[in-house]
C-alpha positions as a Markdown table, in Angstrom:
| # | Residue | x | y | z |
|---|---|---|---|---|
| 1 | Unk | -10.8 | 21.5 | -22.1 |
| 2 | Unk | -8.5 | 19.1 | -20.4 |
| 3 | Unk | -5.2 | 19.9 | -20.3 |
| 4 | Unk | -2.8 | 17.5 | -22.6 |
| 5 | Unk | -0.5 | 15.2 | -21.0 |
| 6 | Unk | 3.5 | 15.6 | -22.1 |
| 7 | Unk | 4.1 | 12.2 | -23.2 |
| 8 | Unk | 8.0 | 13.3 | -22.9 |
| 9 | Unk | 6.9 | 14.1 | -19.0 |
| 10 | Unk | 5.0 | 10.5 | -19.3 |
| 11 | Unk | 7.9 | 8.7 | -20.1 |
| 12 | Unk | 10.1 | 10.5 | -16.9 |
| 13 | Unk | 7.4 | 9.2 | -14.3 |
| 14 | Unk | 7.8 | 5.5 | -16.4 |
| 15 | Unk | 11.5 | 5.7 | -15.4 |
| 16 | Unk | 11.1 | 6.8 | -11.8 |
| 17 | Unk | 9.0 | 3.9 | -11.7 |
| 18 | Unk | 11.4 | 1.6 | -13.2 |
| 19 | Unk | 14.6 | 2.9 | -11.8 |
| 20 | Unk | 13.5 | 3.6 | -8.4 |
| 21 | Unk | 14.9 | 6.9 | -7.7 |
| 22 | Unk | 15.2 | 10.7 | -9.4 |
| 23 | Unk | 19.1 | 9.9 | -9.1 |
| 24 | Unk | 18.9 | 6.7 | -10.9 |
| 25 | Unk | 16.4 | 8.1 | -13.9 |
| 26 | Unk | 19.0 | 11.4 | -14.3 |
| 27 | Unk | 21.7 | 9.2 | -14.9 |
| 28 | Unk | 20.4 | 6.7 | -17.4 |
| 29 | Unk | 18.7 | 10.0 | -19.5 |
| 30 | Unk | 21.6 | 11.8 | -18.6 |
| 31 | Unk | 19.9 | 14.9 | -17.4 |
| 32 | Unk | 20.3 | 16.4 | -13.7 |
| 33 | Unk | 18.4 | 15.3 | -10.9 |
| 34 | Unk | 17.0 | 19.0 | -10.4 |
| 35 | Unk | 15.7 | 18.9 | -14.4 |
| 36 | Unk | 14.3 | 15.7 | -13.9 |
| 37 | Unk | 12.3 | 16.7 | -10.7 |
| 38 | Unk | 10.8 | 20.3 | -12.4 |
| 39 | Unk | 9.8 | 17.6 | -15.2 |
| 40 | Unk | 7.9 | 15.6 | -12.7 |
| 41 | Unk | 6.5 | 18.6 | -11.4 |
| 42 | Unk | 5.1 | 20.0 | -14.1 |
| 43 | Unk | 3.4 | 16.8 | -15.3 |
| 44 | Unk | 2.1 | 16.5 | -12.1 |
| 45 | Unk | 0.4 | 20.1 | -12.6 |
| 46 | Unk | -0.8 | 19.0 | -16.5 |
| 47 | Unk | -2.7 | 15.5 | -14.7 |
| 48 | Unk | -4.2 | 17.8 | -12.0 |
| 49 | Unk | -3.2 | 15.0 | -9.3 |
| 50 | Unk | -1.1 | 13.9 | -6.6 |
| 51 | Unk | 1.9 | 11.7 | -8.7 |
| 52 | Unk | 4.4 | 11.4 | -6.2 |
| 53 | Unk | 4.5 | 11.2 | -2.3 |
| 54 | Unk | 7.2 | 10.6 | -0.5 |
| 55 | Unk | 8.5 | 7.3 | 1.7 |
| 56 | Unk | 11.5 | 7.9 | 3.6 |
| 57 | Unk | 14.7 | 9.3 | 1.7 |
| 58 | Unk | 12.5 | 7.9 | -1.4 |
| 59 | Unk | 9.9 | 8.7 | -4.3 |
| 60 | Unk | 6.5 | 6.9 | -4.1 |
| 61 | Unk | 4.0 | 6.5 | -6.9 |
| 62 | Unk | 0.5 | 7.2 | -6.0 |
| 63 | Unk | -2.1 | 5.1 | -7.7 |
| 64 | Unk | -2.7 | 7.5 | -10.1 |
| 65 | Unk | 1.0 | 7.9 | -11.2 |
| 66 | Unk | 0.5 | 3.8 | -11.6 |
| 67 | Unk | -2.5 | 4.8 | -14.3 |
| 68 | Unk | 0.3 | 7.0 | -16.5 |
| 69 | Unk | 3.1 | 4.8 | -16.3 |
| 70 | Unk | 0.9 | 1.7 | -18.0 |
| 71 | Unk | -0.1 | 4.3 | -20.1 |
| 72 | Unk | 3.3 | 5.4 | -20.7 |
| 73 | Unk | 4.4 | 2.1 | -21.7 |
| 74 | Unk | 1.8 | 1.5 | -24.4 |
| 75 | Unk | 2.5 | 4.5 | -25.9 |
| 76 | Unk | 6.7 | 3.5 | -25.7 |
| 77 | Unk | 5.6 | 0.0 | -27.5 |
| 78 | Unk | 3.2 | 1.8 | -30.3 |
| 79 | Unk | 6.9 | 3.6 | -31.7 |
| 80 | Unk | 8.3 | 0.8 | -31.1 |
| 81 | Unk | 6.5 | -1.2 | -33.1 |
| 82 | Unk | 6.1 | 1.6 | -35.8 |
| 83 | Unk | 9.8 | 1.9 | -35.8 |
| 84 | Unk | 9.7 | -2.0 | -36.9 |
| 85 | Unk | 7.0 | -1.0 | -39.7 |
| 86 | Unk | 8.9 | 1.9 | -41.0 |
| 87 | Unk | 11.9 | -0.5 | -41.1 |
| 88 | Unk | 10.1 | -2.9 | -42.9 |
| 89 | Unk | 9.5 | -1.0 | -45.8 |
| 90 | Unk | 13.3 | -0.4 | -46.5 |
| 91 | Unk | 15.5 | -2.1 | -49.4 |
| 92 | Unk | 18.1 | -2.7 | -46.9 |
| 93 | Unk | 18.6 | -3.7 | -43.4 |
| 94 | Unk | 19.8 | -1.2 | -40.9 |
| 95 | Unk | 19.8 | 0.5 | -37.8 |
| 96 | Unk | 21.6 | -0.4 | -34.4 |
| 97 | Unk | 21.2 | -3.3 | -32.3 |
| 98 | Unk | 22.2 | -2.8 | -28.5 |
| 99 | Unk | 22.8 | -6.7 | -27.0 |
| 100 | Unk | 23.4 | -7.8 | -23.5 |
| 101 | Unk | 25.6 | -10.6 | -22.7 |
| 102 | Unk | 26.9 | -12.6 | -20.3 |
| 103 | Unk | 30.5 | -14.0 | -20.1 |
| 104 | Unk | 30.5 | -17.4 | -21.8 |
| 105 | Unk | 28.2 | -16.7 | -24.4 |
| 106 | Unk | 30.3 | -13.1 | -25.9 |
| 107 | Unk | 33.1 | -15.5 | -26.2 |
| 108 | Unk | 31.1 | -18.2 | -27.8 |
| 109 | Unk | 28.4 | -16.9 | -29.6 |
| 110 | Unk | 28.9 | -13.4 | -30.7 |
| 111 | Unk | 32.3 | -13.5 | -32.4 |
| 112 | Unk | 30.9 | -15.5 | -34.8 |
| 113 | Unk | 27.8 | -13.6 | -34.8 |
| 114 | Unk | 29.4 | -10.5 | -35.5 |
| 115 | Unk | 31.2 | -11.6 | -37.9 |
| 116 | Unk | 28.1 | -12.6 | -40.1 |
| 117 | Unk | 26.5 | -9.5 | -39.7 |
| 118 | Unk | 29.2 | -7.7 | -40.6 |
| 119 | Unk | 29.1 | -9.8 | -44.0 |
| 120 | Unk | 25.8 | -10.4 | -44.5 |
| 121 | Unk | 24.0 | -6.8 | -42.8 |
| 122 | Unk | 26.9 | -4.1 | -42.8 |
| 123 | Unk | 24.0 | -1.4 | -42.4 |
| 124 | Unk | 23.2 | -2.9 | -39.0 |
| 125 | Unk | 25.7 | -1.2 | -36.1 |
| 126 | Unk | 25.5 | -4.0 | -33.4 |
| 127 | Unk | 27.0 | -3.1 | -29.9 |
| 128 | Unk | 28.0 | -5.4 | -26.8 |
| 129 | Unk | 27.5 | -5.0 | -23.3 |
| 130 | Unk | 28.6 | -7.9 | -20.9 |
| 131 | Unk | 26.3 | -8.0 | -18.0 |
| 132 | Unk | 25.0 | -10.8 | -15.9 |
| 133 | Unk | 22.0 | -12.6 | -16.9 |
| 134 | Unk | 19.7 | -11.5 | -13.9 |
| 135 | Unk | 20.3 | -7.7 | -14.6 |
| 136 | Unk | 20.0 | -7.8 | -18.3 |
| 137 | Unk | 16.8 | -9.3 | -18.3 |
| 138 | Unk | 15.4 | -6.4 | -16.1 |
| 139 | Unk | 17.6 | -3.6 | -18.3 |
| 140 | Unk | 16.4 | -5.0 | -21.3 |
| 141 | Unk | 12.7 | -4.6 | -20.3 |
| 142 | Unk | 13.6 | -0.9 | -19.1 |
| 143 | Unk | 14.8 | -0.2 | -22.9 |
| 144 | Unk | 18.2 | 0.2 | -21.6 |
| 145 | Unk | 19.4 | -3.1 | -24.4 |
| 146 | Unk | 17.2 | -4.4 | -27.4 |
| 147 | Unk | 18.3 | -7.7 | -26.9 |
| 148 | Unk | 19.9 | -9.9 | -24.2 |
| 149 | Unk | 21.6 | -13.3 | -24.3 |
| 150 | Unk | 20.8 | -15.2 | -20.9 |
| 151 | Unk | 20.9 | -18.3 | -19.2 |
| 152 | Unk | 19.0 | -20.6 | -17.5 |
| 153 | Unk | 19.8 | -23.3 | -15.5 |
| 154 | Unk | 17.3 | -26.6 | -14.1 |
| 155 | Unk | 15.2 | -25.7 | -11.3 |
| 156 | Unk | 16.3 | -22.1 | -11.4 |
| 157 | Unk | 14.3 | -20.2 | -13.8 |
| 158 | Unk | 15.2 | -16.8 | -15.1 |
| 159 | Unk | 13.2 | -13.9 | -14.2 |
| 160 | Unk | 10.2 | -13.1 | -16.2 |
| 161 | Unk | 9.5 | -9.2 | -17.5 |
| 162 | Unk | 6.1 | -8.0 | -19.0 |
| 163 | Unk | 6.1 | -8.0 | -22.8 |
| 164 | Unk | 9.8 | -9.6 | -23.3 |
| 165 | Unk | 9.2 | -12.5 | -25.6 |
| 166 | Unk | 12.1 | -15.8 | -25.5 |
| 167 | Unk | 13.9 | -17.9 | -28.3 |
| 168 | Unk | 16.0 | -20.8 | -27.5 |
| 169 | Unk | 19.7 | -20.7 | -28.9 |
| 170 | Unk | 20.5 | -23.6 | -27.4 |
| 171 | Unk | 21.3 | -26.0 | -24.3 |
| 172 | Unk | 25.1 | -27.5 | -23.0 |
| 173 | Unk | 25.6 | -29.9 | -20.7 |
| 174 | Unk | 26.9 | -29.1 | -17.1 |
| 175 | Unk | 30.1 | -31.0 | -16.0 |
| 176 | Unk | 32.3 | -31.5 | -13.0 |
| 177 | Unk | 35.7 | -29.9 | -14.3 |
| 178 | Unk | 38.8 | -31.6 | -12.1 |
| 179 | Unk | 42.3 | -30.7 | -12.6 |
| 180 | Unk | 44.7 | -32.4 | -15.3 |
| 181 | Unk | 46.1 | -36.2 | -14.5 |
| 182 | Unk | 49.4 | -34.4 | -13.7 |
| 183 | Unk | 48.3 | -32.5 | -10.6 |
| 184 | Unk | 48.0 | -33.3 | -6.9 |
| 185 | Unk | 44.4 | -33.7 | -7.1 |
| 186 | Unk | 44.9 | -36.4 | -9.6 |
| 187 | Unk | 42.9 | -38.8 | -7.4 |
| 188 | Unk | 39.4 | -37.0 | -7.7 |
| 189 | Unk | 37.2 | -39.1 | -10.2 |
| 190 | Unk | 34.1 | -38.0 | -9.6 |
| 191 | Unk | 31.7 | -35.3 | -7.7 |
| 192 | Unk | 31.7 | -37.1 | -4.1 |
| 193 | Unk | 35.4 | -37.1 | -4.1 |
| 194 | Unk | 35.4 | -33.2 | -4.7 |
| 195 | Unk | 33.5 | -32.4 | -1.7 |
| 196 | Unk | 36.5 | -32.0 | 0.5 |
| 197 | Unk | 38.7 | -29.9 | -2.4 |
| 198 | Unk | 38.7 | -26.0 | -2.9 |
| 199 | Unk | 36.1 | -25.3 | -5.4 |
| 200 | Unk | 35.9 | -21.8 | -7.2 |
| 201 | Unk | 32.2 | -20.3 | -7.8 |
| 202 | Unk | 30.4 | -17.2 | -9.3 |
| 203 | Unk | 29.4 | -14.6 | -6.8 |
| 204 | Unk | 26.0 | -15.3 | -4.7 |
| 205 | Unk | 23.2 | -14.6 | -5.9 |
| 206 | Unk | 23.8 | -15.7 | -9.5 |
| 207 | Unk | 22.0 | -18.8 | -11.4 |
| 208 | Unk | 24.8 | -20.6 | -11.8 |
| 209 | Unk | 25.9 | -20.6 | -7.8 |
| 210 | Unk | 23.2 | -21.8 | -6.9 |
| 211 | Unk | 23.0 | -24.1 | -9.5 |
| 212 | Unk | 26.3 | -25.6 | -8.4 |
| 213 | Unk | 25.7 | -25.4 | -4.5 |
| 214 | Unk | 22.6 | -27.2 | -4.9 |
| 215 | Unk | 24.3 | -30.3 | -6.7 |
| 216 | Unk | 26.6 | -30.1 | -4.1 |
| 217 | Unk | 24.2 | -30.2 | -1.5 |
| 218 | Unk | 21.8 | -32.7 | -3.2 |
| 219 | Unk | 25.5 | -35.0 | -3.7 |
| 220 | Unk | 26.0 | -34.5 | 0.2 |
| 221 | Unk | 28.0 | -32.2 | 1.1 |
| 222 | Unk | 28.5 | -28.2 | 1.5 |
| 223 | Unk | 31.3 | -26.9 | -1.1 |
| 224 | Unk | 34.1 | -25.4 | 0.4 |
| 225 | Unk | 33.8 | -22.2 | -1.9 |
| 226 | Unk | 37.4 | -21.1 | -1.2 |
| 227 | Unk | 37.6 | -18.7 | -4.7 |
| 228 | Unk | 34.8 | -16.4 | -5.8 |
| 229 | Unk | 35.3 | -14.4 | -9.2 |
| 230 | Unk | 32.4 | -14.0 | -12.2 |
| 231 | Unk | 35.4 | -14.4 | -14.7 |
| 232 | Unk | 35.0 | -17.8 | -16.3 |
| 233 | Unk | 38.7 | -17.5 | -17.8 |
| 234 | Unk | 40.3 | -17.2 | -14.1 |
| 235 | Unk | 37.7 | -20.1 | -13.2 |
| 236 | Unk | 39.5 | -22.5 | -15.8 |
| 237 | Unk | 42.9 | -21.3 | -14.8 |
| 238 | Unk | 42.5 | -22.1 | -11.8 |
| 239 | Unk | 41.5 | -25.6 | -12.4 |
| 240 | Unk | 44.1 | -26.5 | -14.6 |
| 241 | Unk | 46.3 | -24.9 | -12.7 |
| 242 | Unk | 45.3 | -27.9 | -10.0 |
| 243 | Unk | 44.2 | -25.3 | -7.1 |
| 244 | Unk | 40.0 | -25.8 | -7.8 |
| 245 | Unk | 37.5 | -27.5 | -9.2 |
| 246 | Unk | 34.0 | -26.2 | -10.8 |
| 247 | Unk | 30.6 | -26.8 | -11.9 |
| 248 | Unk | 31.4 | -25.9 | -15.9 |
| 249 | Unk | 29.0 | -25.4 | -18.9 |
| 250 | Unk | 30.0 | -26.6 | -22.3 |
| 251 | Unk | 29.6 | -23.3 | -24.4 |
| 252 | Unk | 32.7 | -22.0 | -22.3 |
| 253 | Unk | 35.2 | -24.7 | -24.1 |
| 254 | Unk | 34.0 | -23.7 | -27.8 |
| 255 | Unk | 37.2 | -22.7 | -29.7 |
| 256 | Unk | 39.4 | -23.7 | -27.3 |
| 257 | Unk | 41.5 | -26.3 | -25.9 |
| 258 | Unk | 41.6 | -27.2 | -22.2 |
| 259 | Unk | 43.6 | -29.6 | -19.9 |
| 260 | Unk | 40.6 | -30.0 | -17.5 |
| 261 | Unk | 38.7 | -33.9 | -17.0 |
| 262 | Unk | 35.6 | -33.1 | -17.4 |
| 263 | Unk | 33.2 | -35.4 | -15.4 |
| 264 | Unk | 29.4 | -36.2 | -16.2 |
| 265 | Unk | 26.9 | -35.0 | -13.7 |
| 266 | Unk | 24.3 | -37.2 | -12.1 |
| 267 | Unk | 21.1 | -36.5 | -14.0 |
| 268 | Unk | 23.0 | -34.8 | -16.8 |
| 269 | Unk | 21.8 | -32.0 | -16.4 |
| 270 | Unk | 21.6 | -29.1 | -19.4 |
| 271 | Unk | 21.3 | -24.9 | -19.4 |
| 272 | Unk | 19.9 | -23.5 | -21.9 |
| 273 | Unk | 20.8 | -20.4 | -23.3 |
| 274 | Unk | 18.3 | -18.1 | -25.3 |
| 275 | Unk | 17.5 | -15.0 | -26.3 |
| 276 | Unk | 15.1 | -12.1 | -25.0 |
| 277 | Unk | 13.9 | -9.2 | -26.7 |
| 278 | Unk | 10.5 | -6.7 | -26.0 |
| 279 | Unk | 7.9 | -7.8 | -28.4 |
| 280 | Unk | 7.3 | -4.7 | -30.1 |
| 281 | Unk | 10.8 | -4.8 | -31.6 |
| 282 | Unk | 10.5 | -8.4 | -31.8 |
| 283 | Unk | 9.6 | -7.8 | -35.9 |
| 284 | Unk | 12.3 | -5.3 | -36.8 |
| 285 | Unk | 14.1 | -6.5 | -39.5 |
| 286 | Unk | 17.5 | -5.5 | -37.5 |
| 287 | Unk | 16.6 | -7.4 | -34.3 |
| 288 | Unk | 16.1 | -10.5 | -36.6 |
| 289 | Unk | 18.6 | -10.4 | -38.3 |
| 290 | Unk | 21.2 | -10.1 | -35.4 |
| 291 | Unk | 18.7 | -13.1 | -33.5 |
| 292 | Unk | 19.3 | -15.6 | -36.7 |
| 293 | Unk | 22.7 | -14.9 | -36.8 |
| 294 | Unk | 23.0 | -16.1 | -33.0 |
| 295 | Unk | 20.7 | -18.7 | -33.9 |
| 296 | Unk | 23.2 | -19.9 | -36.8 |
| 297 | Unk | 26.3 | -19.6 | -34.6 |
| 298 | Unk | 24.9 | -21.9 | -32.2 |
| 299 | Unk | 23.8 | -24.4 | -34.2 |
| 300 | Unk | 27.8 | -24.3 | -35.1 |
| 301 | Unk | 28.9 | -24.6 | -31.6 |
| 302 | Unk | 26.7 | -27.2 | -30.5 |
């Protein structure tokens, strides 16, 4: 008789595969890197196979690893999706939620979110993580978040993940934020007369920098990128303040007040903001619930 595979042991070669290294895998499971390695070697044993070869300083999946992990993952969405059945069969909703977000949308969105959950669900724990779009996305696919809140901006499309399913919140115009009338940069009007003015970006490698470089570029110029910081809040400072000027997106003045002229883009261009969650949890009542009530707060923000 064959021997049986230790689905537990299935699931630790899935996260080697995901997370790229025994270091990585013993950290997000919180076990140590030496438990994690017996694990792998055991299940390497029970599958009567090479798993693992090495590459350097790093871990290498054989084919037949490849095999398990799929495997692995089918078995992960079959609870998940009986988790949402079970669920479905209770009087109440509950459970716990686990949502990425970036920046502009957990000061938007998910106060007011939160707040109708708390009302409306108070069996459903919700917790918020900030993170950036990009890395989200990828987390939320390794079961690290149920749900993430991203962003995506024209001719830059987010990064697709293998059985994460996408809803549309909403979209916000871009603008051109310049400084108040009562600055020295008064005289800037418009996007060409910002090319030769300080302008404060996100870090590289995020949508919205290149975004905003490529306007620049497309409007003739190279933006003199003088202030870097993935804090929208010090990015409007600074502009009112009279020292920058940005690339901004609408959501970031719901609830608030600004001093900034806000200038219309060429093209008038729109992100759009949505929501991304596996598709077996897709159904579970607590996942809905906490997606309609983002749904609802965006409808009031727009």
């Amino acid at each position: 008789m064959a021997n049986t595979l230790d689905v537990r042991r299935l699931v630790l070669l899935r996260e080697l595969s995901v997370r790229g290294t025994v270091a990585a895998v013993a950290e997000a499971l919180n076990f140590t890197p030496s438990a994690v390695s017996q694990q792998l070697a055991a299940l390497e044993r029970e599958a009567g196979v090479p798993l693992l070869r090495k590459a350097g300083r790093r871990l290498q999946l054989t084919p037949q690893a490849d095999v398990l992990v799929a495997a692995a993952g089918e078995v992960l969405d079959t609870l998940e999706r009986a988790q949402s059945a079970l669920e479905t069969t209770l009087t109440t909703v509950q459970g716990r939620v686990r949502v990425a977000v970036f920046q502009s949308a957990a000061l938007a969105l998910m106060p007011t979110a939160l707040r109708t959950m708390a009302i409306e669900h108070p069996d459903v724990r919700v917790e918020m993580v900030q993170r950036e779009p990009e890395t989200a996305l990828h987390e939320t696919w390794a079961r690290d978040f149920d749900m993430v809140i991203a962003e995506q901006y024209p001719a830059h499309a987010a990064p697709r993940f293998p059985g994460l399913e996408r809803h549309d919140l909403t979209t916000d115009a871009v603008r051109l934020a310049l400084p108040p009338w009562d600055t020295a940069l008064v005289h800037v009007t418009d996007l060409a007369e910002a090319a030769a003015l300080p302008w404060v970006m996100e870090p590289r490698g995020t949508a919205s920098r290149h975004f905003a470089e490529q306007v620049c570029r497309r409007a003739g110029f190279e933006p003199d990128v003088r202030y870097e910081t993935a804090d929208l809040q010090s990015q409007i400072r600074l502009i009112e303040s009279g020292n920058a000027v940005a690339l901004m997106p609408d959501l970031v003045w719901t609830g608030r007040e600004t001093t900034c002229r806000l200038v219309d883009l060429p093209d008038a261009p729109r992100r759009t903001i949505f929501t991304a969650q596996r598709t077996a949890s897709s159904d579970s009542p607590a996942v809905v619930t906490v997606r309609t009530a983002l749904e609802r707060a965006a409808s009031a923000s727009a």
